mmCIF file of N, CA and C in Angstrom:
data_model
loop_
_atom_site.group_PDB
_atom_site.id
_atom_site.type_symbol
_atom_site.label_atom_id
_atom_site.label_comp_id
_atom_site.label_asym_id
_atom_site.label_seq_id
_atom_site.Cartn_x
_atom_site.Cartn_y
_atom_site.Cartn_z
ATOM 1 N N MET A 30 0.987 -1.526 -0.109
ATOM 2 C CA MET A 30 -0.070 0.402 -0.274
ATOM 3 C C MET A 30 0.806 1.369 -0.423
ATOM 4 N N SER A 31 0.287 2.465 -1.394
ATOM 5 C CA SER A 31 1.893 3.647 -1.562
ATOM 6 C C SER A 31 1.273 4.379 -0.390
ATOM 7 N N GLN A 32 1.840 5.402 0.348
ATOM 8 C CA GLN A 32 1.095 6.148 1.196
ATOM 9 C C GLN A 32 0.828 7.873 0.399
ATOM 10 N N PRO A 33 -0.508 8.206 0.570
ATOM 11 C CA PRO A 33 -1.526 8.894 0.380
ATOM 12 C C PRO A 33 -0.648 10.453 -0.077
ATOM 13 N N ALA A 34 -0.996 11.288 -0.130
ATOM 14 C CA ALA A 34 0.074 12.116 -0.355
ATOM 15 C C ALA A 34 -0.458 13.205 1.084
ATOM 16 N N ASN A 35 -1.770 13.350 1.191
ATOM 17 C CA ASN A 35 -2.810 14.279 2.170
ATOM 18 C C ASN A 35 -2.085 13.032 3.357
ATOM 19 N N LEU A 36 -1.636 12.417 3.901
ATOM 20 C CA LEU A 36 -1.487 11.730 5.420
ATOM 21 C C LEU A 36 -0.338 11.406 6.145
ATOM 22 N N SER A 37 0.074 12.127 6.845
ATOM 23 C CA SER A 37 1.937 12.293 7.005
ATOM 24 C C SER A 37 1.472 10.567 7.441
ATOM 25 N N PRO A 38 3.900 10.664 7.622
ATOM 26 C CA PRO A 38 3.849 9.250 7.464
ATOM 27 C C PRO A 38 3.320 8.256 8.615
ATOM 28 N N ALA A 39 3.034 9.900 9.822
ATOM 29 C CA ALA A 39 3.079 8.502 11.607
ATOM 30 C C ALA A 39 1.653 7.822 10.438
ATOM 31 N N ALA A 40 0.529 8.370 10.709
ATOM 32 C CA ALA A 40 -0.555 8.599 10.269
ATOM 33 C C ALA A 40 -1.155 7.130 9.689
ATOM 34 N N PHE A 41 -0.115 7.410 8.677
ATOM 35 C CA PHE A 41 -0.640 6.487 7.075
ATOM 36 C C PHE A 41 0.537 4.609 8.411
ATOM 37 N N GLN A 42 2.030 5.055 9.229
ATOM 38 C CA GLN A 42 2.286 3.711 10.019
ATOM 39 C C GLN A 42 1.141 3.505 11.182
ATOM 40 N N ARG A 43 0.211 4.441 11.607
ATOM 41 C CA ARG A 43 -0.677 4.141 12.156
ATOM 42 C C ARG A 43 -1.940 3.161 11.680
ATOM 43 N N LEU A 44 -2.103 3.878 10.355
ATOM 44 C CA LEU A 44 -3.357 3.034 9.662
ATOM 45 C C LEU A 44 -3.120 1.701 9.634
ATOM 46 N N SER A 45 -1.407 1.841 8.728
ATOM 47 C CA SER A 45 -1.211 0.884 7.997
ATOM 48 C C SER A 45 -0.986 -0.303 9.026
ATOM 49 N N LYS A 46 -0.672 -0.501 10.032
ATOM 50 C CA LYS A 46 -0.910 -1.374 11.647
ATOM 51 C C LYS A 46 -2.352 -1.293 11.876
ATOM 52 N N LEU A 47 -3.050 -0.333 11.997
ATOM 53 C CA LEU A 47 -4.295 -1.589 12.070
ATOM 54 C C LEU A 47 -4.866 -1.664 10.797
ATOM 55 N N LEU A 48 -5.090 -1.517 9.779
ATOM 56 C CA LEU A 48 -5.370 -2.114 9.255
ATOM 57 C C LEU A 48 -4.718 -4.118 8.531
ATOM 58 N N SER A 49 -3.556 -3.807 9.204
ATOM 59 C CA SER A 49 -2.670 -5.178 9.359
ATOM 60 C C SER A 49 -3.620 -6.242 9.838
ATOM 61 N N CYS A 50 -4.169 -5.686 11.179
ATOM 62 C CA CYS A 50 -4.619 -6.899 12.456
ATOM 63 C C CYS A 50 -5.786 -7.917 11.498
ATOM 64 N N SER A 51 -5.598 -9.058 11.598
ATOM 65 C CA SER A 51 -6.627 -9.369 10.743
ATOM 66 C C SER A 51 -7.769 -9.726 11.929
ATOM 67 N N THR A 52 -9.640 -10.108 10.875
ATOM 68 C CA THR A 52 -10.312 -9.757 12.081
ATOM 69 C C THR A 52 -12.097 -10.845 10.966
ATOM 70 N N ALA A 53 -12.196 -11.071 12.452
ATOM 71 C CA ALA A 53 -13.504 -11.996 11.241
ATOM 72 C C ALA A 53 -14.655 -11.450 12.229
ATOM 73 N N PRO A 54 -16.077 -11.734 11.775
ATOM 74 C CA PRO A 54 -17.239 -11.944 12.982
ATOM 75 C C PRO A 54 -16.945 -12.935 14.307
ATOM 76 N N PHE A 55 -17.082 -11.606 15.222
ATOM 77 C CA PHE A 55 -16.525 -13.041 16.122
ATOM 78 C C PHE A 55 -15.434 -12.171 17.140
ATOM 79 N N ARG A 56 -14.114 -12.294 16.127
ATOM 80 C CA ARG A 56 -12.356 -12.359 16.898
ATOM 81 C C ARG A 56 -12.291 -10.886 15.834
ATOM 82 N N GLU A 57 -11.761 -10.326 17.029
ATOM 83 C CA GLU A 57 -11.912 -8.684 17.018
ATOM 84 C C GLU A 57 -10.935 -9.168 17.700
ATOM 85 N N GLN A 58 -10.610 -9.554 18.662
ATOM 86 C CA GLN A 58 -9.986 -8.667 19.290
ATOM 87 C C GLN A 58 -7.812 -8.922 18.858
ATOM 88 N N HIS A 59 -7.143 -8.879 17.595
ATOM 89 C CA HIS A 59 -5.854 -8.293 17.736
ATOM 90 C C HIS A 59 -6.815 -6.985 16.992
ATOM 91 N N VAL A 60 -7.893 -6.419 16.462
ATOM 92 C CA VAL A 60 -7.872 -4.691 15.567
ATOM 93 C C VAL A 60 -8.154 -4.515 17.441
ATOM 94 N N ILE A 61 -8.694 -4.292 18.377
ATOM 95 C CA ILE A 61 -9.266 -4.063 19.861
ATOM 96 C C ILE A 61 -8.444 -3.840 20.707
ATOM 97 N N ARG A 62 -6.645 -4.463 19.868
ATOM 98 C CA ARG A 62 -5.466 -4.339 20.964
ATOM 99 C C ARG A 62 -4.874 -3.212 20.422
ATOM 100 N N GLU A 63 -4.725 -3.544 19.188
ATOM 101 C CA GLU A 63 -4.089 -2.182 18.278
ATOM 102 C C GLU A 63 -4.295 -1.385 18.528
ATOM 103 N N VAL A 64 -5.867 -0.862 18.379
ATOM 104 C CA VAL A 64 -6.673 0.159 18.816
ATOM 105 C C VAL A 64 -6.617 0.906 19.961
ATOM 106 N N GLU A 65 -6.732 0.259 21.095
ATOM 107 C CA GLU A 65 -6.546 0.086 22.361
ATOM 108 C C GLU A 65 -4.930 0.814 22.655
ATOM 109 N N ALA A 66 -3.481 -0.010 21.972
ATOM 110 C CA ALA A 66 -2.773 0.380 22.358
ATOM 111 C C ALA A 66 -2.073 1.737 21.741
ATOM 112 N N GLN A 67 -3.046 1.910 20.609
ATOM 113 C CA GLN A 67 -2.650 3.135 19.890
ATOM 114 C C GLN A 67 -2.637 4.642 20.453
ATOM 115 N N LEU A 68 -4.446 3.860 21.223
ATOM 116 C CA LEU A 68 -5.226 5.598 22.049
ATOM 117 C C LEU A 68 -4.256 5.255 23.306
ATOM 118 N N SER A 69 -3.671 4.631 23.801
ATOM 119 C CA SER A 69 -2.863 4.913 25.611
ATOM 120 C C SER A 69 -1.352 5.218 24.944
ATOM 121 N N SER A 70 -0.863 4.681 23.506
ATOM 122 C CA SER A 70 0.556 5.693 23.427
ATOM 123 C C SER A 70 0.418 7.230 23.321
ATOM 124 N N ALA A 71 -0.677 7.411 21.942
ATOM 125 C CA ALA A 71 -1.112 8.600 22.779
ATOM 126 C C ALA A 71 -0.872 9.583 23.030
ATOM 127 N N LYS A 72 -1.666 9.138 24.995
ATOM 128 C CA LYS A 72 -2.454 9.009 25.939
ATOM 129 C C LYS A 72 -3.372 9.652 25.284
ATOM 130 N N ILE A 73 -4.715 8.838 25.081
ATOM 131 C CA ILE A 73 -5.983 9.706 24.896
ATOM 132 C C ILE A 73 -7.609 9.223 25.925
ATOM 133 N N PRO A 74 -7.690 9.288 26.219
ATOM 134 C CA PRO A 74 -8.825 8.841 27.180
ATOM 135 C C PRO A 74 -9.622 8.267 26.075
ATOM 136 N N TRP A 75 -10.008 6.851 27.358
ATOM 137 C CA TRP A 75 -10.825 5.971 26.688
ATOM 138 C C TRP A 75 -11.374 5.103 27.935
ATOM 139 N N PHE A 76 -12.067 4.601 27.449
ATOM 140 C CA PHE A 76 -12.597 3.278 28.415
ATOM 141 C C PHE A 76 -14.198 2.452 28.292
ATOM 142 N N VAL A 77 -13.694 1.425 28.377
ATOM 143 C CA VAL A 77 -14.967 0.466 27.190
ATOM 144 C C VAL A 77 -16.521 0.051 28.866
ATOM 145 N N ASP A 78 -17.134 0.821 27.762
ATOM 146 C CA ASP A 78 -18.882 1.419 28.441
ATOM 147 C C ASP A 78 -19.356 -0.731 28.563
ATOM 148 N N GLU A 79 -20.835 -0.798 28.760
ATOM 149 C CA GLU A 79 -20.749 -1.598 29.955
ATOM 150 C C GLU A 79 -21.417 -2.617 28.743
ATOM 151 N N HIS A 80 -21.577 -2.089 27.826
ATOM 152 C CA HIS A 80 -21.742 -2.965 26.198
ATOM 153 C C HIS A 80 -20.182 -3.524 25.689
ATOM 154 N N GLY A 81 -19.352 -3.092 25.707
ATOM 155 C CA GLY A 81 -17.960 -3.771 25.165
ATOM 156 C C GLY A 81 -18.051 -2.701 24.734
ATOM 157 N N ASN A 82 -19.116 -1.254 23.941
ATOM 158 C CA ASN A 82 -18.068 -0.050 23.469
ATOM 159 C C ASN A 82 -16.946 0.566 24.039
ATOM 160 N N ARG A 83 -15.637 0.847 22.878
ATOM 161 C CA ARG A 83 -15.210 1.798 23.254
ATOM 162 C C ARG A 83 -15.412 2.946 22.963
ATOM 163 N N VAL A 84 -14.903 3.688 24.338
ATOM 164 C CA VAL A 84 -15.616 5.349 23.966
ATOM 165 C C VAL A 84 -14.656 6.306 24.509
ATOM 166 N N VAL A 85 -13.719 7.045 23.539
ATOM 167 C CA VAL A 85 -12.823 8.079 22.948
ATOM 168 C C VAL A 85 -13.001 9.005 23.706
ATOM 169 N N GLY A 86 -12.295 9.915 24.282
ATOM 170 C CA GLY A 86 -12.084 10.882 24.964
ATOM 171 C C GLY A 86 -12.304 11.846 25.722
ATOM 172 N N VAL A 87 -13.133 10.516 26.561
ATOM 173 C CA VAL A 87 -13.112 10.277 27.791
ATOM 174 C C VAL A 87 -12.265 9.204 28.674
ATOM 175 N N GLY A 88 -11.917 9.294 29.865
ATOM 176 C CA GLY A 88 -11.284 7.972 30.830
ATOM 177 C C GLY A 88 -12.802 7.559 31.901
ATOM 178 N N SER A 89 -13.741 8.025 31.715
ATOM 179 C CA SER A 89 -14.728 6.808 32.309
ATOM 180 C C SER A 89 -16.563 6.976 32.269
ATOM 181 N N ALA A 90 -17.135 6.282 31.910
ATOM 182 C CA ALA A 90 -18.407 6.504 32.234
ATOM 183 C C ALA A 90 -19.272 7.542 32.997
ATOM 184 N N ARG A 91 -18.169 8.192 33.809
ATOM 185 C CA ARG A 91 -18.763 9.532 35.017
ATOM 186 C C ARG A 91 -18.248 10.602 34.120
ATOM 187 N N GLU A 92 -16.820 10.235 34.116
ATOM 188 C CA GLU A 92 -17.070 11.819 33.324
ATOM 189 C C GLU A 92 -18.342 12.289 31.747
ATOM 190 N N TYR A 93 -17.903 10.574 30.709
ATOM 191 C CA TYR A 93 -18.955 10.911 29.665
ATOM 192 C C TYR A 93 -20.331 11.484 29.792
ATOM 193 N N ARG A 94 -21.057 10.521 30.701
ATOM 194 C CA ARG A 94 -22.090 11.829 31.258
ATOM 195 C C ARG A 94 -22.196 12.903 31.885
ATOM 196 N N THR A 95 -20.752 13.199 32.427
ATOM 197 C CA THR A 95 -20.822 15.038 33.123
ATOM 198 C C THR A 95 -20.292 15.614 31.367
ATOM 199 N N LEU A 96 -20.355 15.604 30.293
ATOM 200 C CA LEU A 96 -19.867 16.070 29.438
ATOM 201 C C LEU A 96 -21.165 15.712 28.235
ATOM 202 N N LEU A 97 -21.983 15.148 28.361
ATOM 203 C CA LEU A 97 -23.097 14.688 27.446
ATOM 204 C C LEU A 97 -24.182 15.674 28.283
ATOM 205 N N LYS A 98 -23.701 15.767 30.191
ATOM 206 C CA LYS A 98 -25.295 16.549 30.274
ATOM 207 C C LYS A 98 -24.255 17.670 30.095
ATOM 208 N N GLN A 99 -23.257 18.935 29.626
ATOM 209 C CA GLN A 99 -22.795 20.294 29.627
ATOM 210 C C GLN A 99 -23.483 21.030 28.774
ATOM 211 N N ARG A 100 -23.902 21.671 29.031
ATOM 212 C CA ARG A 100 -23.975 23.126 27.173
ATOM 213 C C ARG A 100 -23.414 23.199 26.829
ATOM 214 N N ASN A 101 -22.766 23.207 25.089
ATOM 215 C CA ASN A 101 -21.746 23.765 24.692
ATOM 216 C C ASN A 101 -21.958 23.767 23.130
ATOM 217 N N LYS A 102 -21.879 25.367 23.268
ATOM 218 C CA LYS A 102 -21.571 25.198 20.936
ATOM 219 C C LYS A 102 -21.468 23.846 19.970
ATOM 220 N N GLU A 103 -20.387 23.439 20.520
ATOM 221 C CA GLU A 103 -20.039 22.911 19.710
ATOM 222 C C GLU A 103 -20.874 20.965 20.727
ATOM 223 N N PRO A 104 -21.528 20.808 19.472
ATOM 224 C CA PRO A 104 -22.022 19.093 19.917
ATOM 225 C C PRO A 104 -20.788 18.167 20.453
ATOM 226 N N VAL A 105 -21.231 16.671 21.788
ATOM 227 C CA VAL A 105 -20.792 15.648 21.563
ATOM 228 C C VAL A 105 -20.974 15.012 19.981
ATOM 229 N N ARG A 106 -19.532 14.886 19.677
ATOM 230 C CA ARG A 106 -19.367 13.660 18.060
ATOM 231 C C ARG A 106 -19.493 12.722 18.123
ATOM 232 N N VAL A 107 -19.985 11.565 17.623
ATOM 233 C CA VAL A 107 -19.529 9.966 18.244
ATOM 234 C C VAL A 107 -19.391 9.312 16.759
ATOM 235 N N PHE A 108 -18.276 8.366 17.293
ATOM 236 C CA PHE A 108 -18.317 8.214 15.782
ATOM 237 C C PHE A 108 -18.323 6.375 15.489
ATOM 238 N N ILE A 109 -18.816 5.475 15.030
ATOM 239 C CA ILE A 109 -19.366 4.236 15.500
ATOM 240 C C ILE A 109 -17.747 3.565 14.070
ATOM 241 N N ALA A 110 -17.467 2.645 14.595
ATOM 242 C CA ALA A 110 -16.683 1.974 13.370
ATOM 243 C C ALA A 110 -17.247 0.692 13.872
ATOM 244 N N HIS A 111 -17.274 -0.590 13.628
ATOM 245 C CA HIS A 111 -16.933 -2.396 13.324
ATOM 246 C C HIS A 111 -15.745 -2.923 12.716
ATOM 247 N N MET A 112 -15.588 -3.294 13.957
ATOM 248 C CA MET A 112 -14.149 -3.794 13.988
ATOM 249 C C MET A 112 -13.701 -5.037 13.926
ATOM 250 N N ASP A 113 -14.946 -6.300 12.983
ATOM 251 C CA ASP A 113 -15.822 -7.820 13.437
ATOM 252 C C ASP A 113 -15.466 -7.906 12.369
ATOM 253 N N HIS A 114 -15.391 -7.166 11.273
ATOM 254 C CA HIS A 114 -15.334 -7.924 10.154
ATOM 255 C C HIS A 114 -14.404 -7.065 8.637
ATOM 256 N N PRO A 115 -14.007 -8.480 7.601
ATOM 257 C CA PRO A 115 -13.673 -7.157 6.781
ATOM 258 C C PRO A 115 -13.913 -6.333 5.527
ATOM 259 N N GLY A 116 -15.425 -6.827 6.496
ATOM 260 C CA GLY A 116 -16.025 -5.012 4.908
ATOM 261 C C GLY A 116 -16.453 -5.510 4.424
ATOM 262 N N PHE A 117 -17.353 -7.168 4.433
ATOM 263 C CA PHE A 117 -18.528 -7.468 2.722
ATOM 264 C C PHE A 117 -19.687 -7.940 2.924
ATOM 265 N N HIS A 118 -20.216 -8.245 2.323
ATOM 266 C CA HIS A 118 -21.531 -9.195 2.785
ATOM 267 C C HIS A 118 -22.088 -9.693 1.784
ATOM 268 N N GLY A 119 -22.246 -10.779 2.533
ATOM 269 C CA GLY A 119 -23.417 -12.173 1.500
ATOM 270 C C GLY A 119 -24.092 -11.619 0.860
ATOM 271 N N VAL A 120 -24.204 -11.793 -0.682
ATOM 272 C CA VAL A 120 -25.473 -11.385 -1.321
ATOM 273 C C VAL A 120 -26.325 -12.405 -1.621
ATOM 274 N N THR A 121 -26.158 -13.322 -2.003
ATOM 275 C CA THR A 121 -26.755 -15.157 -2.501
ATOM 276 C C THR A 121 -25.875 -15.867 -2.345
ATOM 277 N N TRP A 122 -26.609 -17.033 -1.623
ATOM 278 C CA TRP A 122 -25.900 -18.189 -1.625
ATOM 279 C C TRP A 122 -25.653 -19.172 -3.017
ATOM 280 N N LEU A 123 -25.046 -19.359 -3.825
ATOM 281 C CA LEU A 123 -24.153 -20.049 -4.048
ATOM 282 C C LEU A 123 -25.159 -21.661 -4.853
ATOM 283 N N SER A 124 -24.395 -22.446 -3.873
ATOM 284 C CA SER A 124 -24.054 -23.518 -3.784
ATOM 285 C C SER A 124 -24.943 -23.507 -2.820
ATOM 286 N N ALA A 125 -24.711 -24.915 -1.628
ATOM 287 C CA ALA A 125 -24.680 -25.449 -0.055
ATOM 288 C C ALA A 125 -23.694 -25.362 0.219
ATOM 289 N N ARG A 126 -22.106 -24.566 -0.269
ATOM 290 C CA ARG A 126 -20.688 -24.364 0.381
ATOM 291 C C ARG A 126 -20.935 -22.781 -0.704
ATOM 292 N N ARG A 127 -21.256 -22.169 -1.372
ATOM 293 C CA ARG A 127 -20.773 -20.303 -2.135
ATOM 294 C C ARG A 127 -21.430 -19.917 -1.782
ATOM 295 N N LEU A 128 -21.192 -18.515 -1.100
ATOM 296 C CA LEU A 128 -21.245 -17.172 -1.268
ATOM 297 C C LEU A 128 -21.352 -16.675 -2.011
ATOM 298 N N ALA A 129 -21.310 -15.527 -2.597
ATOM 299 C CA ALA A 129 -21.286 -14.772 -3.106
ATOM 300 C C ALA A 129 -21.044 -13.992 -2.502
ATOM 301 N N VAL A 130 -20.105 -12.914 -2.732
ATOM 302 C CA VAL A 130 -20.111 -11.019 -1.483
ATOM 303 C C VAL A 130 -19.571 -9.911 -2.485
ATOM 304 N N ARG A 131 -20.156 -8.973 -1.850
ATOM 305 C CA ARG A 131 -19.855 -7.700 -2.363
ATOM 306 C C ARG A 131 -19.128 -6.749 -1.036
ATOM 307 N N TRP A 132 -17.648 -6.886 -1.868
ATOM 308 C CA TRP A 132 -17.490 -5.904 -0.719
ATOM 309 C C TRP A 132 -17.291 -4.586 -0.554
#
């Protein structure tokens, strides 16, 4: 993979490490470990909520609830990412053992 011109070398390295992690449904632990390592290395606060989601930008559920209650000109932004699949969808079964997919 070649580095896009608009991406710094450090950002490209972080992205490359993340994208090189193997993943599959219910087997996202490699991606999770890499995300957690990168957040911790960058000293970005995060925590795991009661559903197993990584909440980034605050270090605890209490901090998160406090943030949500504050009035501010800037909204709280939420980003959601699936970490447990390689990004394809099963389209139709071609046979008992073959599935057509869309990437």
